[in-house]
Amino acid sequence: MFIIKAIVGLFHWIRRNFRTLLKFKIVFAIILLVILAAGKTYQRWDDDPERGAIAVTNGANGENYSTPVYLDQGWSEADSLWFYNTTQGSGLLPYDFYLALEQVDSTELLRANNNIDKFRYLPQKPTFFNPDGLAVGFVKETYQGNDYMGYTCAACHTGQVNYKGKAIRIDGGPAMADMVGFLTAMEKSLEQTQTDPQKRERFVKAVLALKNNYSSEEQILKDLKKWGDTIELYNTVNHSHLDYGYARLDAFGRIYNRVLEHMINKAQLKLALMQITTPEDKRMLNEEQVDAILEGINETIIGDVQFALIMERLGSTKGKLPGLNQRDQLRVREVIFNEPNAPVSYPFLWDITHSDYVQWNALAANAGVGPLGRNTGEVIGVFGILDWKAQESRFSLSALITGEKAKKHTIDFKSSIDLTNLGRIESHLNSLQSPVWPQEILGKVDRETAKRGELVYNEYCASCHQVIERDNWDRLVVANMSSIDVVGTDPTMATNSVAYTGYAGNFESVYQETDVGSVVVQKRAPVVQVLTAATKGAVATPDADKWVVRRVADWAYMLGKSFFDNEIRPSVKSGNYKPDTTANPYQSLLSYKARSLNGIWATAPYLHNGSVPNLWTLLLPVEERPTEFCVGNREFDPVNVGFNADGCDKTDPKDKRRFIVEPLGNHNTGHEYGTGKDGKEKLTEQERWDLIEYIKTL
């Protein structure tokens, strides 16, 4: 109520003093312009001509490459560096810890360039906004007076291709990162730092020497356990039988799990624990054990720290605790969370602000404040610090739009999510263009062959894959949807988005709008409903790090800007898909989108789950596509158009570069257009080469 009264009071003051203010309108306008100009100037201070990129020798997989070059994508040096280094509110680990943390069984730092390169992140040298030389998309985030290392959009959406020792950075391109491998290595490093006396001593000295957020060994060791437990919890909850490898991540599955972790309440968690059975159909836990596990746990919101404590208690034999083995602990996970077993390629970002729908299955409409909600959900997944807690029911905008206003308790969605920067990043992407095939590096395009290929494209591809002008400011990219039954590609990601369920916590029994009417969120509900409500609550909550007037002003401005500046209007999805119905209000999500193919040459491997190594094999029938190939190499194949798919040790099951098209989640089926299976004449070999040559020009 204080905020509302303050706004009303400010309005009345302006009305009373309007004439006086009018006399000074020129002065105010000049001051505003100076502030805006200063902000833009400051944003462009980081203009390193190489955009922070560095050459790599003796890199992972034997790669060596020169300092990467950039293509003309509509961005200057400062534009790229601003994108790399602008925080969105992600806090993976205390910043001091990240700077000091060593690799397992080594004194080398986890963040060392050779180690970063091993996980296929992109090493950088220090620049103005990145004084510690963190990798592309790794950034310092400050929240509630403390510094953290977190991800920016660039970590997953900046690519690189190499050719004969030359490297090309692709802004907005899909990363080749192995995030799971990196987080697993971080977990092991944190664990060994706690147990190895010498490593622990070096770590404490290094953190204290920074003279930043920590001033005592006791404080450091306390947080070392806390953050070690948090990373271990995240990795445990998101463990999958399917190895993602390089260039892929089940982002949806992980976002879903993070929301469920912060939404389930104590009563629902007790219900879940009491329902777990052994293979012999007996209760795995009795009520006395469950009560011991949940002793002292918050009633409404649990979150990272308390969930880590719960997982620790599950494995403990102290008192009445059950002492579950790892297999039984996974049974607990399966009742509360869902296995993220549908990794997909990191999508490319050019044209995203010009698109009607985004995400592989068009989950996110891009109209109105849709982009702000989409990006907020993304930060929830990539380690936004979620200080969500229950409060006595009172009026708040978040309670109103999430439907909680009649509840005994409502959720305070305080977090590190930076809504202002999310809006700025989205606006920044407006000027990003797709990369043009670099003929001086990858070879000239045969124009006559490409002309023939254009005819093939128009007959076989254009009905789904719209051709656009990459630099047309008014371009509108339409997502043409195809039902999973029609396109035939691996259905796992789409089906998980609809079928996965979880406990709704405080959202139980609230109403939620869908395209076919209101639904009631039940105790155990589709996770898409829980995520939608949580995202709305986060968007409706101003930045906790700003003083009250600026907090409300920034929030109102960003919400208004997101809505009124967005040229994308609500529209019906295009394509051949099953529409939503009252019986299945999310049925349209059981489909995948086809978007414009401009710049597609720089985005291998192909299909939504990265199961096809290059464009040539994508044009073949499924039975002729490779069932195993190598990922993780950046060396480009300009003939077949994709990454070099050789070089793995196919006899070594531990070689993470191996991609095998089994099990489900990795299937390379579907999209057999031009193979004679689509009701059209089968393309000849020459027609396939013609088509590939034309696609290079898009």
XYZ file of C-alpha atoms in Angstrom:
698
model
C 0.000 0.000 0.000
C 2.910 2.345 0.677
C 4.021 2.133 -2.962
C 0.530 2.895 -4.264
C 0.146 5.854 -1.873
C 3.555 7.144 -2.946
C 2.596 6.994 -6.623
C -0.755 8.698 -5.976
C 0.946 11.373 -3.896
C 3.511 11.989 -6.632
C 0.709 12.341 -9.191
C -1.106 14.944 -7.082
C 2.133 16.895 -6.484
C 2.815 17.016 -10.245
C -0.751 18.202 -10.888
C -0.451 21.014 -8.300
C 2.918 22.139 -9.608
C 2.343 21.515 -13.311
C 2.688 25.146 -14.418
C 5.915 25.588 -12.520
C 7.269 22.378 -13.951
C 6.228 23.508 -17.434
C 8.515 26.522 -17.174
C 11.435 24.229 -16.618
C 10.496 21.625 -19.216
C 13.423 22.572 -21.445
C 15.827 22.191 -18.535
C 14.305 18.821 -17.663
C 14.515 17.729 -21.291
C 18.189 18.711 -21.475
C 18.963 16.875 -18.221
C 17.154 13.776 -19.484
C 19.041 13.875 -22.773
C 22.361 14.269 -20.955
C 21.556 11.260 -18.753
C 20.565 9.136 -21.742
C 23.630 10.251 -23.719
C 25.895 9.476 -20.771
C 24.358 6.010 -20.496
C 24.872 5.302 -24.196
C 28.430 6.633 -24.074
C 29.267 4.484 -21.059
C 27.789 1.444 -22.794
C 30.257 1.947 -25.665
C 33.411 2.381 -23.570
C 34.254 -1.306 -24.050
C 35.235 -1.266 -27.722
C 38.219 -3.608 -27.927
C 38.811 -4.115 -31.688
C 39.068 -7.892 -31.209
C 35.975 -7.921 -28.952
C 38.037 -9.640 -26.258
C 38.620 -12.757 -28.369
C 41.940 -14.581 -28.095
C 43.853 -17.193 -30.079
C 44.096 -20.717 -28.666
C 47.033 -23.108 -28.966
C 47.006 -26.713 -27.792
C 43.275 -26.434 -27.214
C 40.762 -29.190 -26.612
C 40.653 -31.957 -29.238
C 44.004 -30.730 -30.577
C 42.553 -27.511 -31.954
C 44.661 -24.444 -32.662
C 43.178 -21.268 -34.032
C 44.067 -17.639 -34.578
C 42.330 -14.738 -32.861
C 38.706 -15.104 -34.018
C 37.337 -12.688 -36.588
C 33.802 -11.361 -36.730
C 31.402 -11.111 -39.645
C 29.099 -8.158 -40.301
C 26.022 -8.935 -38.244
C 24.937 -5.353 -37.606
C 26.874 -5.070 -34.345
C 29.953 -3.014 -33.542
C 32.747 -4.135 -31.229
C 31.025 -2.371 -28.336
C 27.691 -4.005 -29.176
C 29.178 -7.494 -28.943
C 31.020 -6.805 -25.690
C 27.944 -5.224 -24.123
C 25.951 -8.360 -24.973
C 28.638 -10.623 -23.511
C 28.994 -8.698 -20.263
C 25.518 -7.413 -19.362
C 24.098 -9.324 -16.418
C 20.557 -10.669 -16.382
C 20.468 -11.636 -12.722
C 22.143 -15.053 -12.734
C 24.065 -16.062 -9.603
C 25.669 -19.493 -9.955
C 28.461 -19.089 -7.387
C 29.959 -16.329 -5.216
C 32.255 -14.332 -7.484
C 35.228 -14.595 -5.148
C 34.799 -18.368 -5.074
C 34.777 -18.611 -8.858
C 37.959 -16.541 -9.151
C 39.777 -18.743 -6.614
C 38.360 -22.226 -7.283
C 40.870 -24.814 -8.521
C 40.280 -27.816 -10.751
C 40.097 -31.276 -9.180
C 43.540 -32.795 -8.507
C 45.266 -29.658 -9.775
C 46.356 -26.204 -8.723
C 45.126 -24.820 -12.072
C 42.040 -22.647 -11.771
C 38.672 -23.958 -12.905
C 38.298 -20.787 -14.992
C 41.660 -21.216 -16.757
C 41.341 -20.646 -20.489
C 42.445 -24.161 -21.445
C 39.829 -25.636 -19.101
C 37.110 -23.286 -20.316
C 37.960 -24.274 -23.884
C 37.653 -27.962 -22.920
C 33.992 -27.388 -22.092
C 33.712 -25.452 -25.376
C 33.006 -22.094 -23.782
C 34.829 -19.203 -25.454
C 37.880 -17.767 -23.639
C 38.298 -13.981 -23.478
C 41.017 -11.531 -22.493
C 40.312 -8.774 -19.934
C 38.434 -5.759 -21.294
C 36.810 -2.704 -19.706
C 33.575 -4.423 -18.624
C 35.312 -7.772 -18.077
C 38.451 -6.937 -16.061
C 38.988 -10.537 -14.898
C 38.884 -11.971 -18.414
C 35.929 -14.305 -17.888
C 34.708 -16.408 -20.807
C 32.005 -15.143 -23.149
C 28.732 -15.025 -21.216
C 30.301 -15.353 -17.750
C 29.762 -12.185 -15.736
C 29.829 -10.595 -12.299
C 26.339 -10.111 -10.844
C 25.796 -7.964 -7.750
C 22.752 -8.722 -5.613
C 21.943 -7.524 -2.106
C 25.493 -6.269 -1.635
C 27.224 -9.509 -2.657
C 28.952 -10.437 -5.912
C 28.235 -13.613 -7.841
C 29.368 -15.240 -11.059
C 26.481 -15.949 -13.375
C 25.571 -16.565 -16.988
C 24.444 -14.030 -19.559
C 22.530 -14.917 -22.729
C 25.852 -14.943 -24.594
C 27.129 -18.062 -22.794
C 24.649 -20.246 -24.676
C 24.091 -18.040 -27.703
C 27.535 -17.211 -29.075
C 29.044 -19.643 -31.552
C 32.337 -20.231 -33.289
C 33.436 -22.114 -36.387
C 37.048 -22.834 -37.334
C 38.486 -23.537 -40.748
C 42.127 -24.348 -41.407
C 43.365 -22.444 -38.344
C 41.064 -19.450 -38.804
C 38.253 -18.875 -36.327
C 34.970 -17.041 -36.867
C 32.872 -15.895 -33.899
C 29.127 -15.903 -34.533
C 27.148 -13.489 -32.348
C 23.779 -14.971 -31.460
C 24.852 -18.379 -32.790
C 24.398 -21.654 -30.886
C 27.131 -22.423 -28.372
C 28.975 -25.731 -28.419
C 29.085 -25.691 -24.630
C 28.936 -28.736 -22.386
C 27.164 -27.090 -19.458
C 26.513 -30.360 -17.656
C 30.196 -31.282 -17.800
C 31.192 -27.858 -16.527
C 28.753 -27.937 -13.590
C 29.842 -31.484 -12.713
C 33.471 -30.342 -12.667
C 32.494 -27.388 -10.478
C 30.701 -29.694 -8.029
C 33.765 -31.948 -7.746
C 36.079 -28.967 -7.284
C 33.923 -27.557 -4.489
C 33.772 -30.973 -2.808
C 37.533 -31.536 -2.964
C 38.194 -27.993 -1.733
C 36.235 -28.875 1.421
C 37.982 -32.211 2.022
C 41.592 -31.562 0.905
C 43.399 -29.504 3.603
C 46.021 -28.034 1.259
C 43.519 -27.114 -1.447
C 41.211 -25.644 1.196
C 44.034 -23.542 2.644
C 44.995 -22.179 -0.803
C 41.353 -21.419 -1.538
C 40.791 -19.525 1.714
C 43.954 -17.458 1.222
C 43.006 -16.614 -2.358
C 39.480 -15.538 -1.407
C 40.691 -13.400 1.515
C 43.309 -11.777 -0.715
C 40.537 -10.429 -2.955
C 39.286 -8.292 -0.025
C 35.794 -8.298 -1.408
C 32.829 -10.097 0.192
C 34.742 -12.269 2.674
C 36.813 -11.269 5.703
C 37.178 -14.501 7.699
C 37.975 -18.168 7.151
C 34.878 -19.194 9.100
C 32.638 -17.214 6.771
C 34.315 -18.721 3.691
C 34.045 -22.318 4.891
C 30.389 -21.879 5.824
C 29.550 -20.614 2.349
C 31.793 -23.208 0.724
C 29.572 -25.942 2.160
C 26.385 -24.040 1.323
C 27.295 -23.505 -2.328
C 28.816 -26.960 -2.686
C 25.527 -28.434 -1.462
C 23.558 -26.160 -3.808
C 25.489 -27.181 -6.932
C 25.339 -30.854 -5.905
C 21.575 -30.542 -5.402
C 21.136 -28.985 -8.846
C 23.180 -31.726 -10.524
C 21.368 -34.481 -8.613
C 17.893 -33.175 -9.364
C 18.763 -32.805 -13.041
C 20.639 -36.062 -13.535
C 19.620 -37.776 -16.764
C 20.289 -41.215 -18.208
C 20.843 -39.435 -21.526
C 24.249 -37.791 -21.909
C 23.751 -34.390 -23.561
C 27.374 -33.997 -24.618
C 28.326 -30.826 -26.452
C 26.073 -28.203 -28.059
C 22.859 -29.299 -26.316
C 20.897 -28.768 -23.105
C 17.458 -29.682 -21.824
C 16.774 -26.115 -20.743
C 13.016 -26.637 -20.384
C 13.425 -29.651 -18.138
C 15.851 -27.800 -15.901
C 13.702 -24.670 -15.700
C 10.721 -26.864 -14.836
C 12.635 -28.561 -12.003
C 13.905 -25.307 -10.578
C 10.385 -23.893 -10.409
C 9.063 -27.060 -8.760
C 11.850 -26.926 -6.174
C 10.817 -23.414 -5.176
C 7.048 -23.940 -5.362
C 6.281 -27.213 -3.582
C 5.166 -26.634 0.010
C 5.883 -28.733 3.091
C 2.494 -30.486 3.154
C 2.787 -31.479 -0.496
C 6.367 -32.628 0.001
C 5.281 -34.846 2.907
C 2.540 -36.299 0.717
C 5.082 -37.011 -2.021
C 7.559 -38.673 0.352
C 4.849 -40.877 1.854
C 3.859 -42.112 -1.605
C 7.287 -43.439 -2.617
C 7.343 -47.208 -2.889
C 10.046 -49.846 -3.231
C 10.141 -52.318 -6.139
C 8.159 -54.643 -3.846
C 5.345 -52.021 -3.638
C 6.015 -51.204 0.013
C 6.332 -47.700 1.419
C 9.969 -46.670 1.321
C 9.594 -44.182 4.190
C 7.375 -44.277 7.250
C 5.727 -41.216 8.734
C 8.236 -40.966 11.580
C 11.121 -40.859 9.097
C 9.361 -38.285 6.916
C 8.719 -36.044 9.916
C 12.421 -36.262 10.828
C 13.396 -35.360 7.261
C 11.070 -32.335 7.256
C 11.798 -31.076 10.778
C 12.248 -27.281 10.719
C 11.453 -26.976 7.004
C 9.446 -23.916 5.923
C 5.729 -24.490 5.497
C 5.192 -22.713 2.169
C 8.470 -22.144 0.291
C 11.460 -24.491 0.541
C 14.148 -23.489 -1.978
C 17.797 -24.388 -2.565
C 19.263 -24.372 0.933
C 16.466 -26.321 2.610
C 16.152 -28.782 -0.269
C 19.885 -29.459 0.011
C 19.336 -30.147 3.723
C 16.482 -32.524 2.867
C 18.674 -34.437 0.405
C 21.414 -34.646 3.049
C 18.935 -36.019 5.602
C 17.658 -38.629 3.146
C 21.138 -40.162 3.041
C 21.829 -39.819 6.754
C 21.409 -42.573 9.370
C 21.365 -40.207 12.358
C 18.426 -40.609 14.714
C 15.277 -41.513 12.817
C 16.650 -40.536 9.383
C 16.379 -43.299 6.751
C 19.913 -43.505 5.287
C 18.760 -44.076 1.709
C 21.253 -45.236 -0.901
C 21.729 -43.297 -4.140
C 19.231 -45.421 -6.075
C 16.499 -44.816 -3.506
C 17.311 -41.104 -3.401
C 16.677 -41.022 -7.166
C 13.244 -42.537 -6.463
C 12.585 -39.533 -4.256
C 13.648 -37.236 -7.078
C 11.336 -38.948 -9.545
C 8.281 -38.309 -7.353
C 8.997 -34.593 -6.948
C 10.819 -33.671 -10.158
C 11.017 -34.826 -13.773
C 14.041 -36.216 -15.583
C 15.371 -33.617 -18.068
C 15.931 -36.133 -20.847
C 15.181 -34.030 -23.934
C 18.301 -32.008 -24.789
C 18.004 -29.622 -27.719
C 20.432 -27.469 -29.660
C 20.908 -23.962 -28.332
C 18.716 -21.841 -30.656
C 20.255 -18.990 -32.641
C 19.096 -15.487 -31.674
C 19.105 -13.426 -34.853
C 15.557 -12.425 -35.869
C 14.238 -13.461 -32.443
C 12.763 -10.009 -31.801
C 11.156 -10.131 -35.256
C 9.513 -13.541 -34.690
C 5.883 -14.237 -33.860
C 6.651 -17.301 -31.710
C 9.893 -18.565 -30.183
C 11.187 -21.762 -28.551
C 11.396 -25.020 -30.492
C 7.746 -25.861 -29.816
C 6.526 -22.235 -29.866
C 5.772 -22.223 -26.151
C 6.395 -18.482 -25.943
C 4.306 -16.009 -27.912
C 6.422 -12.975 -28.726
C 3.692 -10.349 -28.539
C 3.175 -7.772 -25.778
C 5.198 -8.503 -22.656
C 5.841 -12.069 -23.855
C 9.590 -11.519 -24.364
C 9.962 -10.229 -20.806
C 8.176 -13.291 -19.438
C 10.197 -15.644 -21.660
C 13.499 -14.140 -20.560
C 12.436 -14.158 -16.911
C 11.731 -17.881 -17.147
C 15.168 -18.356 -18.685
C 16.897 -16.586 -15.764
C 14.931 -18.733 -13.309
C 16.552 -21.698 -15.035
C 20.107 -20.326 -15.213
C 20.590 -19.659 -11.538
C 18.657 -16.516 -10.760
C 18.825 -16.190 -6.962
C 15.231 -16.862 -5.932
C 14.560 -15.404 -2.484
C 10.907 -16.353 -2.789
C 9.094 -16.610 0.522
C 5.585 -16.800 1.906
C 3.965 -13.754 3.493
C 0.641 -13.027 5.164
C -1.977 -12.344 2.509
C -2.041 -8.711 1.432
C -2.516 -6.821 -1.789
C 0.309 -7.101 -4.254
C 0.386 -7.064 -8.023
C 2.082 -10.462 -8.092
C -0.688 -11.989 -5.954
C -3.288 -10.423 -8.227
C -1.921 -11.699 -11.538
C -0.954 -15.147 -10.225
C -4.421 -15.634 -8.736
C -3.242 -15.856 -5.119
C -5.168 -12.856 -3.777
C -7.690 -15.090 -1.950
C -5.000 -17.251 -0.360
C -4.065 -17.238 3.324
C -0.463 -16.712 2.241
C 0.935 -15.173 -0.917
C 4.389 -15.450 -2.434
C 6.902 -12.612 -2.318
C 8.811 -13.120 -5.571
C 11.925 -11.211 -4.545
C 14.894 -12.345 -6.650
C 18.070 -11.286 -8.424
C 16.305 -11.302 -11.828
C 17.162 -8.012 -13.552
C 14.018 -7.074 -15.485
C 15.518 -3.790 -16.695
C 18.505 -5.497 -18.263
C 16.303 -8.207 -19.755
C 14.387 -5.507 -21.589
C 17.602 -3.828 -22.698
C 19.049 -7.106 -23.967
C 15.900 -7.821 -25.970
C 16.075 -4.344 -27.534
C 19.774 -4.869 -28.258
C 19.005 -8.063 -30.188
C 16.729 -6.074 -32.479
C 19.736 -4.980 -34.542
C 21.444 -8.388 -34.693
C 21.519 -9.887 -38.176
C 22.298 -13.371 -39.420
C 25.874 -14.076 -40.569
C 26.589 -14.127 -44.310
C 28.664 -17.006 -45.688
C 32.291 -15.734 -45.563
C 33.508 -16.584 -49.076
C 37.022 -15.316 -48.356
C 37.413 -17.994 -45.653
C 35.061 -20.863 -46.507
C 35.199 -20.624 -50.299
C 33.171 -18.904 -52.971
C 29.528 -19.686 -53.588
C 28.820 -21.036 -57.086
C 26.104 -18.617 -58.192
C 24.857 -20.720 -61.104
C 24.483 -23.752 -58.886
C 22.758 -21.601 -56.247
C 20.260 -20.331 -58.835
C 19.264 -23.903 -59.632
C 19.074 -24.591 -55.905
C 16.675 -21.692 -55.428
C 14.142 -23.463 -57.652
C 14.491 -26.613 -55.554
C 14.090 -24.568 -52.361
C 10.921 -22.902 -53.614
C 9.360 -26.270 -54.379
C 10.459 -28.276 -51.335
C 11.323 -25.856 -48.524
C 9.723 -22.421 -48.893
C 6.262 -23.470 -47.718
C 7.701 -23.940 -44.202
C 10.992 -22.021 -44.232
C 10.232 -18.410 -45.103
C 12.852 -16.449 -47.047
C 13.460 -13.005 -45.549
C 15.760 -10.044 -46.008
C 18.238 -10.333 -43.156
C 18.719 -6.548 -42.851
C 15.089 -5.485 -43.294
C 14.165 -3.642 -40.108
C 10.471 -4.452 -40.624
C 10.955 -8.179 -41.226
C 8.475 -10.505 -39.547
C 9.545 -14.104 -39.158
C 6.651 -16.554 -38.988
C 7.026 -19.839 -37.128
C 5.376 -22.483 -39.278
C 4.370 -25.266 -36.914
C 4.296 -28.969 -37.752
C 2.729 -31.546 -35.465
C 5.203 -34.114 -34.131
C 3.157 -36.710 -36.026
C 3.632 -34.783 -39.264
C 7.293 -33.791 -39.078
C 8.319 -37.108 -37.483
C 11.312 -35.791 -35.533
C 12.149 -36.901 -32.001
C 9.025 -36.034 -29.955
C 10.565 -36.025 -26.458
C 11.044 -32.305 -25.960
C 7.512 -31.451 -27.121
C 5.808 -34.230 -25.154
C 7.738 -33.408 -21.972
C 6.654 -29.771 -22.187
C 3.019 -30.891 -21.965
C 3.127 -34.155 -20.024
C 5.487 -33.269 -17.165
C 3.682 -32.558 -13.897
C 4.624 -31.448 -10.396
C 3.247 -30.095 -7.132
C 1.846 -26.591 -7.557
C 2.460 -25.317 -4.020
C 0.652 -22.066 -3.327
C -0.763 -22.024 -6.855
C -3.078 -24.927 -6.071
C -6.712 -24.033 -6.923
C -5.906 -20.719 -8.627
C -7.352 -19.934 -12.046
C -5.082 -19.595 -15.057
C -5.953 -18.345 -18.533
C -5.258 -20.413 -21.637
C -6.167 -19.819 -25.277
C -9.286 -21.944 -24.831
C -10.465 -20.623 -21.457
C -9.558 -20.664 -17.768
C -8.212 -23.783 -16.092
C -7.939 -24.545 -12.387
C -4.429 -25.409 -11.249
C -4.645 -28.630 -9.271
C -2.428 -29.941 -6.475
C -0.358 -31.869 -9.007
C -0.487 -29.906 -12.220
C 1.230 -29.627 -15.604
C 4.533 -27.892 -14.864
C 3.819 -25.436 -17.679
C 1.060 -24.023 -15.447
C 3.376 -23.698 -12.443
C 6.075 -22.050 -14.578
C 3.575 -19.624 -16.115
C 2.326 -18.512 -12.699
C 5.833 -18.215 -11.212
C 7.060 -16.209 -14.191
C 4.127 -13.808 -13.892
C 4.897 -13.339 -10.216
C 8.558 -12.610 -10.921
C 7.721 -10.132 -13.702
C 5.294 -8.346 -11.372
C 7.976 -7.878 -8.693
C 10.271 -4.831 -8.990
C 14.038 -5.138 -8.584
C 14.912 -5.652 -4.913
C 18.294 -3.932 -5.305
C 16.901 -0.459 -6.021
C 15.478 2.158 -3.658
C 11.699 2.201 -3.638
C 10.944 5.083 -6.048
C 13.462 3.996 -8.673
C 12.385 0.394 -8.183
C 8.780 1.165 -9.097
C 9.675 3.668 -11.811
C 12.093 1.275 -13.550
C 9.617 -1.578 -13.291
C 6.696 0.447 -14.667
C 8.833 1.865 -17.483
C 10.170 -1.545 -18.478
C 6.733 -3.161 -18.417
C 5.281 -0.345 -20.509
C 8.223 -0.347 -22.893
C 8.006 -4.110 -23.321
C 4.352 -3.826 -24.243
C 4.176 -0.644 -26.318
C 7.549 -0.908 -28.101
C 6.912 -4.471 -29.227
C 5.851 -4.486 -32.865
C 4.807 -8.145 -32.692
C 1.046 -8.473 -32.254
C -0.921 -11.482 -30.990
C -1.673 -13.916 -33.801
C -2.834 -17.459 -34.413
C -0.024 -19.962 -34.962
C 0.630 -20.930 -38.567
C 1.158 -24.427 -39.877
C -0.063 -28.001 -39.695
C -0.590 -28.787 -36.021
C -3.313 -29.925 -33.639
C -4.983 -26.903 -32.028
C -5.610 -26.469 -28.318
C -8.941 -27.739 -27.019
C -10.766 -27.561 -23.697
C -9.841 -31.215 -23.166
C -6.189 -30.569 -24.018
C -5.411 -26.863 -23.630
C -1.710 -27.357 -24.462
C -2.079 -29.634 -27.488
C -0.580 -27.075 -29.893
C 2.741 -27.456 -28.062
C 3.022 -31.003 -29.435
C 4.673 -29.597 -32.532
C 7.929 -28.073 -33.736
C 8.512 -24.893 -35.641
C 10.233 -24.214 -38.920
C 11.773 -20.761 -39.157
C 13.710 -18.825 -41.748
C 17.007 -20.457 -42.714
C 19.108 -17.316 -43.075
C 22.467 -17.971 -41.406
C 21.606 -21.653 -40.933
C 25.047 -22.618 -42.259
C 26.563 -21.519 -38.942
C 24.222 -23.492 -36.654
C 25.107 -27.204 -36.998
C 24.327 -29.865 -35.849
C 20.758 -29.914 -37.203
C 17.200 -30.797 -36.235
C 15.963 -29.448 -32.920
C 17.937 -32.036 -30.929
C 21.189 -31.762 -32.887
C 20.958 -35.317 -34.167
C 22.159 -34.682 -37.752
C 25.743 -33.430 -38.305
C 25.387 -31.447 -41.537
C 22.985 -30.260 -44.232
C 23.933 -33.010 -46.682
C 22.901 -35.800 -44.303
C 19.740 -33.869 -43.364
C 18.613 -34.205 -46.987
C 19.017 -38.004 -46.907
C 16.430 -40.602 -45.845
C 16.720 -41.580 -42.176
C 18.176 -44.982 -43.004
C 21.091 -43.261 -44.767
C 21.853 -40.766 -41.999
C 24.760 -41.574 -39.650
C 23.785 -43.387 -36.474
C 26.928 -42.150 -34.713
C 29.080 -39.091 -35.267
C 31.408 -36.737 -33.445
C 30.377 -33.468 -31.783
C 32.541 -30.974 -29.966
C 34.886 -30.183 -32.845
C 34.722 -26.644 -34.217
C 36.420 -27.483 -37.511
C 33.942 -26.606 -40.262
C 33.036 -28.718 -43.283
C 32.160 -26.220 -46.051
C 31.192 -28.942 -48.527
C 28.561 -30.797 -46.511
C 27.921 -27.625 -44.454
C 28.289 -28.463 -40.812
C 31.002 -29.397 -38.344
C 33.552 -32.095 -39.043
C 31.818 -35.196 -37.721
C 34.961 -37.349 -37.475
C 37.661 -37.642 -34.832
C 35.969 -39.470 -31.957
C 37.208 -42.658 -30.381
C 34.190 -44.787 -31.208
C 35.510 -47.608 -29.031
C 35.596 -45.417 -25.916
C 32.167 -45.115 -24.278
C 33.538 -42.281 -22.114
C 34.404 -40.073 -25.091
C 31.847 -37.290 -24.628
C 32.221 -36.287 -28.275
C 30.348 -39.382 -29.428
C 26.747 -38.784 -30.455
C 24.637 -41.924 -30.885
C 21.091 -41.575 -32.195
C 19.699 -43.833 -29.472
C 17.850 -43.699 -27.088
C 14.704 -41.605 -27.449
C 15.722 -37.990 -27.119
C 18.576 -38.536 -29.583
C 16.540 -39.875 -32.500
C 17.459 -38.514 -35.926
C 14.149 -39.441 -37.528
C 11.749 -37.223 -39.446
C 12.051 -34.198 -41.704
C 12.429 -36.493 -44.725
C 11.485 -33.906 -47.301
C 12.829 -34.439 -50.797
C 13.506 -38.113 -50.083
C 10.466 -39.438 -51.919
C 8.632 -40.086 -48.638
C 6.790 -36.751 -48.651
C 4.586 -37.339 -51.664
C 6.959 -35.461 -53.965
C 9.570 -36.672 -56.384
C 12.844 -37.690 -54.756
C 15.664 -35.191 -55.192
C 18.613 -36.280 -57.295
C 22.102 -36.025 -55.878
C 22.779 -32.956 -58.019
C 19.585 -31.287 -56.815
C 20.704 -31.794 -53.212
C 24.038 -30.127 -53.939
C 22.221 -27.304 -55.744
C 19.964 -26.813 -52.743
C 22.875 -26.702 -50.291
C 24.644 -24.112 -52.449
C 21.538 -21.915 -52.380
C 21.146 -22.279 -48.598
C 24.674 -20.886 -48.235
C 23.360 -17.604 -49.699
C 20.520 -17.155 -47.181
